[in-house]
XYZ file of C-alpha atoms in Angstrom:
777
model
C 0.000 0.000 0.000
C 2.870 2.395 0.812
C 4.563 1.933 -2.571
C 1.254 2.335 -4.394
C 0.439 5.476 -2.407
C 3.813 7.046 -3.109
C 3.418 6.286 -6.809
C 0.036 8.088 -6.815
C 1.621 11.030 -4.988
C 4.575 11.283 -7.374
C 2.298 11.026 -10.420
C -0.629 13.017 -9.099
C -1.081 14.935 -12.333
C -1.304 11.649 -14.235
C -3.757 10.180 -11.697
C -6.157 13.130 -11.880
C -5.838 13.376 -15.669
C -6.500 9.646 -16.001
C -9.705 9.924 -13.969
C -10.888 12.895 -16.008
C -10.221 10.854 -19.159
C -12.085 7.854 -17.694
C -15.112 10.000 -16.852
C -15.194 11.535 -20.325
C -14.584 8.255 -22.159
C -17.175 6.244 -20.258
C -19.840 8.903 -20.707
C -19.100 9.291 -24.427
C -19.326 5.531 -24.955
C -22.511 5.349 -22.873
C -24.093 8.189 -24.859
C -23.151 6.578 -28.181
C -24.428 3.072 -27.443
C -27.311 4.214 -25.202
C -28.711 2.158 -22.323
C -30.743 -0.946 -23.040
C -32.660 -1.657 -19.861
C -34.610 -4.890 -19.673
C -35.747 -6.969 -16.745
C -35.180 -10.688 -17.089
C -37.793 -11.716 -14.563
C -38.125 -15.477 -14.292
C -39.162 -17.714 -11.397
C -38.173 -21.267 -12.341
C -40.226 -24.022 -10.750
C -43.258 -21.857 -9.925
C -46.791 -22.157 -11.294
C -46.755 -18.578 -12.548
C -43.637 -19.315 -14.591
C -45.302 -22.445 -15.953
C -48.271 -20.380 -17.104
C -45.916 -17.880 -18.743
C -44.087 -20.669 -20.563
C -47.379 -22.185 -21.775
C -48.560 -18.830 -23.094
C -45.246 -18.243 -24.837
C -45.327 -21.627 -26.564
C -49.071 -21.923 -27.281
C -50.289 -18.323 -27.606
C -47.288 -16.768 -29.313
C -49.243 -13.735 -30.500
C -50.905 -13.108 -27.127
C -48.311 -14.200 -24.602
C -47.525 -10.707 -23.392
C -48.897 -8.339 -20.794
C -52.607 -7.547 -20.493
C -53.420 -3.966 -19.492
C -56.716 -2.120 -19.124
C -58.331 1.099 -20.285
C -61.073 2.009 -17.807
C -63.738 4.655 -18.245
C -66.659 5.876 -16.150
C -69.446 8.159 -17.367
C -71.133 9.991 -14.516
C -74.059 11.260 -16.651
C -75.205 7.953 -18.081
C -74.343 4.440 -19.168
C -71.091 3.360 -20.739
C -72.703 3.152 -24.180
C -74.288 6.605 -24.140
C -74.136 8.394 -27.532
C -71.854 11.059 -26.064
C -69.319 8.443 -24.951
C -69.350 5.401 -27.205
C -67.920 6.993 -30.403
C -65.041 8.595 -28.502
C -64.150 5.377 -26.663
C -64.363 3.292 -29.827
C -62.073 5.760 -31.601
C -59.643 5.583 -28.690
C -59.616 1.773 -28.724
C -59.073 1.777 -32.488
C -56.029 4.021 -32.010
C -54.628 1.799 -29.285
C -55.126 -1.307 -31.425
C -52.630 0.134 -33.921
C -50.032 1.119 -31.329
C -46.628 -0.639 -31.311
C -46.553 -4.095 -29.681
C -50.367 -4.230 -29.280
C -51.770 -7.541 -30.516
C -55.476 -7.019 -29.819
C -57.955 -4.936 -27.862
C -61.076 -6.485 -26.345
C -63.785 -3.833 -26.206
C -66.615 -3.804 -23.648
C -68.912 -3.108 -26.597
C -68.189 -6.570 -28.064
C -70.025 -9.773 -27.149
C -66.897 -11.257 -25.488
C -66.568 -8.122 -23.387
C -69.830 -8.569 -21.482
C -67.965 -9.118 -18.188
C -66.204 -5.795 -18.658
C -69.288 -3.702 -17.866
C -70.197 -2.844 -14.281
C -73.566 -3.733 -12.761
C -74.767 -0.112 -12.818
C -73.586 0.375 -16.405
C -71.605 3.516 -15.625
C -68.148 1.900 -15.714
C -66.517 -0.350 -18.287
C -63.034 -1.366 -19.301
C -61.199 -2.681 -22.350
C -58.286 -5.122 -22.188
C -55.153 -4.433 -24.226
C -53.061 -7.492 -25.127
C -49.368 -6.946 -25.834
C -46.953 -9.140 -27.746
C -44.444 -9.266 -24.892
C -44.390 -9.053 -21.124
C -44.079 -5.573 -19.675
C -40.479 -6.026 -18.560
C -39.439 -6.809 -22.136
C -41.168 -3.808 -23.704
C -39.649 -0.335 -24.080
C -40.827 2.278 -21.571
C -42.256 4.302 -24.467
C -44.823 1.578 -25.211
C -47.215 2.671 -22.485
C -46.477 6.373 -22.900
C -48.198 6.337 -26.287
C -51.372 4.883 -24.757
C -51.300 7.331 -21.851
C -51.105 10.274 -24.265
C -54.022 8.907 -26.250
C -56.099 8.378 -23.091
C -55.403 11.897 -21.826
C -56.513 13.322 -25.181
C -60.134 12.227 -24.551
C -62.124 15.155 -23.098
C -65.858 14.677 -22.547
C -67.736 16.312 -19.635
C -68.491 13.724 -16.951
C -66.204 11.084 -18.482
C -63.136 9.752 -16.672
C -60.669 7.643 -18.660
C -57.520 5.993 -17.330
C -55.039 3.288 -18.300
C -53.746 0.685 -15.863
C -51.498 -2.347 -15.835
C -47.808 -3.123 -15.771
C -46.985 -1.535 -19.123
C -48.535 1.711 -17.875
C -46.758 1.421 -14.522
C -43.479 1.016 -16.374
C -44.242 3.993 -18.620
C -44.962 6.273 -15.685
C -41.791 5.003 -14.059
C -40.471 6.210 -10.753
C -37.803 8.532 -9.513
C -35.814 8.888 -6.330
C -36.893 12.524 -6.512
C -34.585 15.047 -4.838
C -32.617 12.363 -2.984
C -29.405 12.813 -4.967
C -29.470 16.615 -4.717
C -30.358 16.474 -1.019
C -27.597 13.930 -0.479
C -24.954 16.126 -2.079
C -26.122 19.214 -0.168
C -26.294 17.287 3.114
C -22.851 15.827 2.484
C -21.406 19.264 1.794
C -22.954 20.805 4.919
C -21.928 17.933 7.199
C -18.427 17.771 5.733
C -18.056 21.520 6.200
C -19.086 21.112 9.837
C -16.676 18.190 10.212
C -13.588 19.691 8.554
C -14.306 23.409 8.698
C -12.950 24.023 5.189
C -14.150 23.869 1.606
C -11.118 21.787 0.648
C -11.943 19.178 3.290
C -15.615 19.118 2.305
C -14.986 19.112 -1.415
C -12.357 16.395 -1.611
C -14.644 13.461 -0.569
C -17.395 14.729 -2.873
C -15.000 15.154 -5.797
C -13.604 11.672 -5.279
C -17.070 10.126 -5.036
C -18.065 12.110 -8.128
C -15.255 10.614 -10.225
C -16.337 7.099 -9.278
C -20.090 7.689 -9.545
C -20.121 9.518 -12.883
C -17.944 6.908 -14.556
C -19.731 4.083 -12.718
C -23.256 5.042 -13.791
C -21.999 5.460 -17.357
C -20.507 1.969 -17.273
C -23.805 0.626 -15.920
C -25.491 1.964 -19.061
C -22.896 0.207 -21.204
C -23.257 -2.997 -19.180
C -26.970 -3.183 -20.059
C -25.885 -4.394 -23.523
C -24.127 -7.399 -21.982
C -26.523 -8.419 -19.209
C -30.134 -7.821 -18.230
C -30.571 -4.813 -15.948
C -33.687 -3.098 -14.700
C -34.087 0.649 -15.156
C -33.850 0.971 -11.358
C -30.258 -0.337 -11.421
C -28.572 3.071 -12.009
C -30.510 4.676 -9.147
C -29.548 1.924 -6.744
C -25.931 2.020 -7.886
C -25.874 5.799 -7.462
C -27.326 5.572 -3.968
C -24.887 2.908 -2.745
C -21.948 4.506 -4.525
C -22.665 7.908 -2.990
C -22.795 6.380 0.473
C -19.623 4.330 0.354
C -17.736 6.826 -1.824
C -18.130 9.695 0.628
C -17.447 7.331 3.546
C -14.177 6.025 2.115
C -12.748 9.441 1.267
C -13.964 10.801 4.593
C -12.177 8.046 6.511
C -8.870 8.681 4.711
C -9.028 12.467 5.053
C -9.782 12.175 8.770
C -6.799 9.885 9.321
C -4.602 12.247 7.296
C -5.513 15.186 9.544
C -4.779 13.123 12.636
C -1.412 11.933 11.303
C -0.434 15.443 10.275
C -1.313 16.806 13.716
C 1.087 14.275 15.214
C 3.970 14.567 12.745
C 3.529 17.876 10.932
C 4.560 16.487 7.532
C 1.984 16.355 4.714
C 3.660 13.637 2.658
C 4.258 11.358 5.651
C 0.676 11.941 6.840
C -0.704 10.908 3.438
C 1.378 7.722 3.467
C 0.304 6.825 6.994
C -3.367 7.580 6.254
C -3.348 5.315 3.215
C -1.346 2.636 5.005
C -3.987 2.436 7.733
C -7.346 3.819 6.608
C -6.565 2.867 3.014
C -6.237 -0.760 4.066
C -9.423 -0.457 6.123
C -11.524 0.826 3.224
C -10.097 -1.900 0.998
C -11.444 -4.437 3.488
C -14.707 -2.540 3.860
C -15.163 -2.419 0.084
C -14.584 -6.149 -0.094
C -17.366 -6.800 2.418
C -19.746 -4.542 0.453
C -19.006 -6.465 -2.739
C -19.549 -9.749 -0.882
C -22.945 -8.531 0.336
C -23.951 -7.502 -3.186
C -22.706 -10.759 -4.726
C -24.886 -12.580 -2.207
C -27.925 -11.392 -4.186
C -27.081 -14.085 -6.732
C -27.976 -16.642 -4.048
C -31.636 -15.623 -4.302
C -31.916 -17.396 -7.651
C -34.057 -14.504 -8.971
C -32.621 -13.125 -12.194
C -34.158 -9.699 -11.509
C -31.670 -9.278 -8.657
C -28.604 -10.086 -10.727
C -28.595 -6.823 -12.667
C -29.054 -4.785 -9.484
C -26.092 -6.603 -7.959
C -23.800 -6.068 -10.953
C -24.679 -2.372 -11.276
C -24.046 -1.721 -7.587
C -20.746 -3.624 -7.628
C -19.544 -1.520 -10.578
C -20.295 1.672 -8.637
C -18.649 0.424 -5.425
C -15.477 -0.751 -7.181
C -15.057 2.533 -9.027
C -15.557 4.772 -5.980
C -13.193 2.486 -4.053
C -10.559 2.799 -6.786
C -11.054 6.571 -6.853
C -10.597 6.767 -3.089
C -7.361 4.769 -3.235
C -5.872 6.883 -6.051
C -7.419 10.352 -6.233
C -7.437 11.029 -2.483
C -3.673 10.536 -1.926
C -2.918 12.426 -5.133
C -4.969 15.458 -4.092
C -3.927 15.308 -0.441
C -0.274 15.438 -1.433
C -0.982 18.716 -3.240
C -3.692 20.377 -1.168
C -3.243 18.675 2.201
C -1.575 21.718 3.728
C -4.720 23.745 3.062
C -6.910 21.084 4.616
C -4.955 21.095 7.876
C -4.522 24.881 8.067
C -5.891 26.209 11.409
C -9.453 27.447 11.315
C -10.355 31.116 11.555
C -11.445 30.755 15.189
C -8.193 29.045 16.167
C -6.116 31.716 14.380
C -7.949 34.427 16.303
C -7.833 32.634 19.655
C -4.888 30.213 19.611
C -5.234 29.382 23.278
C -8.789 28.197 22.755
C -7.782 25.222 20.665
C -6.753 22.749 23.359
C -9.491 23.923 25.677
C -12.050 23.379 22.987
C -10.629 19.940 22.285
C -10.894 19.096 25.927
C -14.550 19.982 25.659
C -15.015 20.834 29.311
C -13.012 18.219 31.163
C -14.481 19.464 34.387
C -18.003 18.543 33.344
C -18.008 15.492 35.541
C -17.596 12.913 32.769
C -15.240 10.014 33.479
C -11.672 9.976 32.308
C -9.129 7.219 31.945
C -8.677 7.009 35.692
C -12.289 5.962 36.256
C -12.043 2.914 34.003
C -9.757 0.078 35.079
C -6.685 -0.469 32.909
C -7.379 2.570 30.717
C -4.041 3.685 29.279
C -3.062 7.317 29.219
C -1.974 8.163 25.704
C -0.365 11.484 24.851
C -2.447 12.376 21.820
C -5.351 14.591 20.780
C -7.872 11.850 21.468
C -7.021 11.546 25.165
C -9.405 14.268 26.299
C -11.762 14.420 23.296
C -15.500 14.331 23.798
C -15.786 11.034 21.982
C -13.182 9.455 24.257
C -14.998 10.688 27.334
C -18.226 9.306 25.910
C -16.596 5.932 25.370
C -15.210 5.952 28.899
C -18.675 6.810 30.198
C -20.097 3.767 28.405
C -17.174 1.616 29.539
C -17.693 2.682 33.151
C -21.261 1.245 33.063
C -20.973 -1.515 30.463
C -23.611 -3.933 31.752
C -26.341 -1.323 32.237
C -25.793 0.440 28.919
C -25.382 -2.825 27.019
C -28.765 -4.001 28.332
C -30.447 -0.662 27.617
C -29.134 -0.476 24.047
C -29.993 -4.139 23.465
C -33.529 -3.479 24.744
C -33.897 -0.618 22.248
C -32.795 -2.848 19.367
C -35.054 -5.738 20.429
C -38.030 -3.373 20.764
C -37.504 -2.215 17.189
C -37.058 -5.835 16.111
C -40.364 -7.176 17.506
C -42.634 -6.035 14.618
C -40.313 -7.838 12.190
C -41.893 -11.153 13.190
C -45.187 -9.944 11.688
C -43.546 -9.202 8.331
C -45.757 -9.959 5.305
C -44.097 -9.755 1.910
C -46.127 -8.934 -1.196
C -46.101 -6.465 -4.053
C -48.127 -3.333 -3.350
C -50.842 -2.668 -5.914
C -51.650 0.434 -7.963
C -53.873 1.703 -5.156
C -50.614 2.957 -3.606
C -49.479 4.847 -6.711
C -49.169 8.635 -6.410
C -52.419 10.559 -6.715
C -52.829 12.008 -10.176
C -51.251 9.100 -12.040
C -53.330 7.273 -14.610
C -52.630 3.917 -12.957
C -54.001 5.149 -9.618
C -57.135 6.504 -11.310
C -57.610 3.230 -13.206
C -57.313 1.278 -9.955
C -59.906 3.478 -8.246
C -62.354 3.337 -11.162
C -62.153 -0.471 -11.363
C -62.525 -0.803 -7.599
C -65.585 1.441 -7.524
C -67.255 -0.149 -10.533
C -66.359 -3.822 -10.166
C -64.473 -4.423 -6.928
C -60.796 -4.243 -6.009
C -60.115 -7.750 -7.321
C -60.630 -6.646 -10.933
C -57.267 -4.867 -10.643
C -55.489 -8.198 -10.315
C -57.091 -11.019 -12.327
C -55.684 -14.513 -11.944
C -54.683 -16.149 -15.210
C -55.618 -19.845 -15.139
C -54.029 -22.125 -17.738
C -55.381 -25.633 -18.309
C -53.112 -28.054 -20.155
C -55.134 -30.824 -21.781
C -53.938 -34.383 -22.411
C -52.573 -35.039 -25.897
C -55.067 -36.706 -28.171
C -58.122 -35.341 -26.351
C -61.084 -34.738 -28.619
C -62.453 -31.223 -29.075
C -65.623 -32.177 -27.229
C -63.739 -33.813 -24.387
C -61.375 -30.852 -24.087
C -64.255 -28.381 -23.941
C -66.037 -30.477 -21.325
C -62.916 -30.738 -19.146
C -62.219 -27.016 -19.354
C -65.873 -26.337 -18.597
C -65.619 -28.317 -15.359
C -62.487 -26.400 -14.348
C -64.294 -23.118 -15.047
C -67.312 -24.234 -13.041
C -65.079 -25.138 -10.100
C -63.494 -21.711 -10.316
C -66.866 -19.978 -10.314
C -67.930 -21.920 -7.226
C -64.743 -21.089 -5.287
C -65.204 -18.639 -2.437
C -63.836 -15.161 -3.169
C -63.940 -15.623 -6.967
C -66.484 -13.128 -8.329
C -66.203 -13.705 -12.092
C -64.507 -15.988 -14.622
C -64.054 -15.164 -18.311
C -64.904 -17.707 -21.041
C -61.917 -19.904 -21.945
C -59.675 -19.251 -24.933
C -58.122 -22.286 -26.637
C -54.678 -22.264 -28.211
C -54.377 -22.956 -31.963
C -53.078 -26.431 -31.120
C -56.052 -27.079 -28.863
C -53.934 -28.416 -26.014
C -54.055 -25.358 -23.738
C -56.964 -23.209 -22.580
C -56.697 -19.992 -20.572
C -59.250 -17.972 -18.628
C -59.173 -15.140 -16.152
C -60.615 -15.370 -12.644
C -61.354 -12.138 -10.789
C -60.919 -12.258 -6.999
C -63.072 -10.390 -4.525
C -60.036 -8.859 -2.775
C -57.347 -6.483 -4.028
C -54.067 -7.801 -5.465
C -52.085 -6.980 -2.302
C -54.658 -8.330 0.163
C -53.820 -11.379 2.265
C -57.166 -12.876 1.151
C -55.871 -12.978 -2.428
C -52.825 -14.962 -1.335
C -55.148 -17.344 0.488
C -57.297 -17.711 -2.621
C -54.325 -18.512 -4.870
C -53.063 -21.123 -2.426
C -56.559 -22.627 -2.110
C -56.874 -22.986 -5.885
C -53.470 -24.608 -6.169
C -53.680 -26.880 -3.144
C -57.371 -27.751 -2.822
C -59.440 -26.926 -5.908
C -57.253 -28.034 -8.798
C -55.591 -31.270 -7.560
C -58.855 -33.315 -7.477
C -59.796 -32.008 -10.922
C -56.385 -32.877 -12.322
C -56.651 -36.400 -10.936
C -60.187 -36.926 -12.265
C -59.922 -35.194 -15.654
C -56.286 -35.865 -16.526
C -55.554 -32.150 -17.026
C -52.951 -29.862 -15.488
C -54.183 -26.518 -14.161
C -51.956 -23.680 -12.995
C -52.550 -20.168 -11.668
C -50.400 -17.391 -13.121
C -50.547 -13.782 -14.188
C -48.992 -10.765 -12.525
C -50.837 -11.124 -9.218
C -49.997 -14.810 -8.796
C -46.472 -14.107 -10.039
C -46.045 -11.499 -7.316
C -47.153 -14.054 -4.739
C -44.645 -16.562 -6.109
C -41.942 -13.891 -6.129
C -42.611 -13.161 -2.466
C -42.504 -16.861 -1.615
C -39.257 -17.488 -3.500
C -37.501 -14.560 -1.823
C -38.855 -15.562 1.591
C -37.408 -19.047 1.134
C -34.070 -17.824 -0.245
C -33.638 -14.948 2.229
C -32.097 -17.088 5.020
C -29.640 -18.622 2.534
C -28.718 -15.174 1.206
C -28.207 -13.709 4.676
C -26.350 -16.774 5.963
C -23.996 -16.864 2.994
C -23.137 -13.152 3.167
C -22.686 -13.192 6.944
C -20.552 -16.354 6.845
C -18.186 -15.104 4.124
C -17.895 -11.653 5.716
C -17.284 -13.206 9.151
C -14.552 -15.400 7.695
C -12.907 -12.348 6.149
C -13.089 -10.425 9.435
C -11.702 -13.442 11.295
C -8.654 -13.619 9.047
C -8.077 -9.862 9.025
C -8.573 -9.123 12.731
C -7.372 -12.497 14.057
C -10.219 -12.673 16.549
C -13.027 -15.121 17.197
C -15.161 -12.462 18.893
C -15.131 -9.697 16.267
C -16.751 -11.738 13.440
C -19.491 -12.962 15.799
C -20.029 -9.467 17.201
C -20.192 -7.947 13.725
C -22.692 -10.539 12.488
C -25.007 -10.239 15.489
C -24.955 -6.450 15.683
C -25.381 -5.954 11.941
C -28.343 -8.333 11.964
C -29.805 -6.415 14.909
C -29.529 -3.153 12.957
C -31.173 -4.599 9.860
C -33.834 -6.464 11.847
C -34.644 -3.362 13.873
C -34.989 -1.303 10.707
C -37.276 -3.900 9.117
C -39.318 -3.978 12.315
C -39.768 -0.205 12.236
C -40.712 -0.447 8.557
C -43.367 -3.053 9.357
C -44.800 -0.842 12.107
C -45.108 2.189 9.819
C -45.878 0.716 6.383
C -47.640 -2.561 7.221
C -49.383 -1.683 10.480
C -49.968 1.948 9.554
C -48.349 3.622 12.559
C -47.761 7.319 11.753
C -49.420 6.611 8.408
C -51.230 9.954 8.366
C -47.965 11.792 8.998
C -46.263 10.158 6.021
C -49.352 9.974 3.781
C -49.478 6.173 3.812
C -52.101 3.466 4.053
C -51.319 0.034 5.555
C -50.062 -2.581 3.130
C -47.529 -5.380 2.730
C -43.770 -4.895 2.528
C -42.263 -5.171 -0.953
C -40.719 -8.640 -1.451
C -37.366 -7.268 -2.593
C -37.084 -4.856 0.340
C -35.366 -7.205 2.844
C -32.854 -8.374 0.232
C -31.862 -4.928 -1.012
C -31.970 -3.416 2.467
C -29.720 -6.165 3.780
C -27.243 -5.709 0.921
C -27.077 -1.920 1.309
C -27.173 -1.718 5.107
C -24.808 -4.634 5.626
C -22.329 -2.910 3.342
C -22.616 0.460 5.081
C -22.573 -1.005 8.591
C -19.518 -3.085 7.717
C -17.841 0.153 6.620
C -18.402 1.551 10.102
C -17.456 -1.760 11.710
C -14.184 -2.100 9.829
C -13.170 1.517 10.324
C -13.874 1.403 14.066
C -12.533 -2.082 14.809
C -9.427 -1.605 12.666
C -8.595 1.414 14.800
C -9.312 -0.465 18.023
C -7.164 -3.324 16.748
C -4.390 -0.894 15.851
C -4.406 0.601 19.359
C -4.449 -2.888 20.893
C -1.528 -4.087 18.796
C 0.594 -1.084 19.728
C -0.130 -1.044 23.474
C -1.897 -4.250 24.474
C -4.526 -2.456 26.604
C -8.086 -3.486 25.696
C -9.904 -0.709 27.563
C -7.673 2.064 26.244
C -7.872 0.597 22.746
C -11.681 0.794 22.753
C -11.677 4.313 24.209
C -9.162 5.619 21.687
C -10.815 3.709 18.845
C -14.083 5.503 19.578
C -12.240 8.795 20.094
C -10.520 8.637 16.729
C -13.488 7.320 14.696
C -16.654 8.431 16.494
C -16.845 11.810 14.805
C -16.190 10.573 11.290
C -18.564 7.599 11.598
C -21.290 9.887 12.909
C -20.690 12.348 10.055
C -20.793 9.570 7.453
C -23.982 8.129 8.960
C -25.608 11.580 9.145
C -25.016 12.061 5.424
C -26.654 8.739 4.582
C -29.603 9.335 6.921
C -30.246 12.657 5.157
C -30.046 10.986 1.745
C -32.381 8.152 2.674
C -34.887 10.334 4.527
C -35.116 12.539 1.441
C -36.793 9.573 -0.278
C -39.756 10.296 1.973
C -40.301 13.591 0.135
C -41.591 11.771 -2.950
C -44.974 10.184 -3.631
C -43.895 6.615 -4.462
C -44.728 4.200 -1.656
C -41.939 1.779 -2.562
C -39.332 4.550 -2.586
C -40.601 5.878 0.746
C -40.465 2.370 2.171
C -36.915 1.800 0.993
C -35.674 5.205 2.175
C -37.330 4.935 5.581
C -35.935 1.459 6.219
C -32.406 2.434 5.204
C -32.458 5.652 7.246
C -33.620 3.822 10.380
C -31.012 1.097 9.841
C -28.119 3.532 9.506
C -29.403 5.575 12.458
C -29.651 2.529 14.714
C -26.306 1.159 13.579
C -24.353 4.383 14.008
C -26.038 5.718 17.146
C -27.133 2.717 19.208
C -24.749 -0.012 18.049
C -21.458 1.804 17.368
C -21.787 4.429 20.122
C -23.230 2.316 22.947
C -23.646 -1.416 22.417
C -20.290 -2.123 20.782
C -18.014 -0.300 23.287
C -20.019 -1.743 26.188
C -19.659 -5.300 24.904
C -15.960 -4.885 24.107
C -15.393 -3.494 27.609
C -17.132 -6.506 29.154
C -15.044 -8.902 27.080
C -11.757 -7.046 27.606
C -8.696 -8.836 26.286
C -10.771 -11.933 25.472
C -11.767 -10.113 22.267
C -8.275 -10.589 20.851
C -7.421 -14.028 22.227
C -6.742 -16.656 19.612
C -5.242 -20.131 20.055
C -1.586 -20.122 19.080
C -1.983 -23.064 16.708
C -4.815 -21.296 14.899
C -2.994 -17.963 14.770
C 0.032 -19.658 13.211
C -2.068 -21.116 10.407
C -3.806 -17.890 9.430
C -2.398 -15.840 6.559
C -0.819 -12.504 7.482
C -3.117 -9.759 6.227
C -1.966 -6.496 7.785
C -4.839 -4.123 8.555
C -2.944 -2.003 11.098
C -0.472 -0.641 8.566
C 3.296 -0.508 8.630
C 3.785 3.031 9.897
C 4.028 3.690 13.653
C 0.868 5.372 14.808
C 2.276 6.511 18.142
C 5.427 7.940 19.523
C 5.130 11.387 17.996
C 8.606 11.325 16.441
C 9.928 10.975 12.948
C 12.109 8.202 11.714
C 12.023 4.486 12.372
C 10.552 2.770 15.373
C 13.583 0.998 16.727
C 12.219 -0.555 19.882
C 9.152 -2.479 21.023
C 8.344 -0.527 24.168
C 4.613 -0.044 24.463
C 3.866 -2.544 21.724
C 1.546 -5.433 22.433
C 3.246 -8.857 22.609
C 1.662 -10.051 19.386
C 3.108 -7.028 17.554
C 6.692 -7.550 18.735
C 9.106 -8.744 16.137
C 7.300 -7.095 13.234
C 9.235 -4.692 11.070
C 7.704 -1.256 11.318
C 9.390 1.041 8.815
C 9.423 4.759 9.436
C 7.327 7.353 7.794
C 10.025 8.889 5.709
C 8.774 10.283 2.419
C 10.234 11.189 -0.892
C 10.255 14.815 -2.055
C 7.433 15.591 -4.446
C 7.358 18.054 -7.293
C 4.666 20.662 -6.783
C 1.844 20.821 -9.316
């Protein structure tokens, strides 16, 4: 790391120029080829996938999405002279739109079910050639424009369905802008200078701009959803600012001790640089774990996020040392207040030592270290926690468990269009269908019946008729369309409309009843195979698949990350502590999300109605939060480990670890909480849900876990934290996370003795911090 850092410092012009060239080149290539977003959404082994496969093979012209155009005439019936010509003209236009195979009008004989009982509301079904995720976003935009062009007094017209949902899209709203502003403000408060605030943002910008451009290029090589760039941007912004922030903070500390910019850069990269390399590895591991879900939709999100993380990590390891070697003296220049009142500096750092807070003397075995952290507020806070470890550990654990309790009521399902922002055509379509027909008409179940080969036409019709009759007699099924037979005659499909809305638990119960109770006896008696599919049933299958795979995903990520921490920190306790506390943070955040979004607590405040949690939420939240919390874990524990290795005092190591990292971890977490909470400013329920969960997770992890629970637990364990059997220690590979430069001693040159160094550190070669002269830019 030292050689690499010095190379970046000597060739800083080349490093910065190379990144500028990378940003320009990637964006030019991305603009030329253009993004090609497509969602490869398959669920192998599920009934909904079986129905999709049957439609694709037997109804090639009508195997795509089925959307609706709903209209309600307040002044008369659906076929009133003032309405019918306009609607028929609209449907004729839509029938000629790209990718539209057919339109079933409520004015036709086959559309009799598409008229409400009072005659005021009706809907047409639009059949597409492909599923919504395989169609361009512009497909639905054409229909929406045509629908909005109809203007008749008393007539409401709206378009609904997945193609329309995709056309209206979603946005993270002002989250990115708010994140950058929040980062700038918090970094200014942290460093007190524009150089200090701008450097992390500039570094993250290099990685993010080139990363999002590469994501667009990558869409030509693998399937990626159009949400992939937003997720990559969000994760990249978080870790990018964190990584640069960690390095800059360590640089300032090293400079304060040695007074040499070049040596401070080398030491910062040799310590914090190694830490962010480890932290980045754990983030990538968490994102790669999404492949364990077996859901192809998740693969693109994983790849896009990994691209962003790797690029911001590379930028942090190259751009930061290059810029620090040139502008580091400005970053560490004394602030205006210190220049005016030089004597106030140490007093301010002491932060009121006479305030009654504990110091090193109040905690057994706390070492007195002659550095700026000895009397800092964060050190005194750590000593306060360490002086009452059992009480504060129990209190903080009780807070986390309280937040965790609602998690056990978690119900995963896709929220329906009734949660779409007011004013969207999909929300209006949902409301019109619900008022005219019932909420279940927004989520019809597609039933496919596969007939035995060689069945006569009469026998096939009779068998399908019995299946349809059984459907009509099933509780909570309000209507069933006439069957449509494939050209080969071996497959028939029909739509069953539930009584309940697509996201209701009753709909899940109905689907399971059809699959487990209604169809099996018919299949045995008639020799047919019946399956329930369509978007609603597919969402239920999606939820089930992710629920089953979630433990495997979490277990795999936690196990690999714990193994990495075990090798790096040479401790049996740290991997276990990291796994348990990270899971507590994520579980507590999911519990709070259940309370607000599923139970409806504070729903009026946030403009929400109770509903299920999105199936992908736990997976994505775990990947993002686990990555961010491991950043904080690695940065804090690597510093604690470093202090322990140099002095061998567990209590002092924890106190100084918190002292040196508490401020920067809190600043990094505050930035992410601001970014995620800004998601709540939008109208999209799913975005609000995601932002709220992430904000709560980061808040709990940074405030409750890192500031209270972790130091309390480490104090209770003491030196046991770092005990490792000799035979096991000898077999582990040497991966140095503490760096090679002496962090203590205050002098220049080589560390020639081992006084004050923990026994396990003795015998290591610790080269000095000498630096080579650099040519000024």
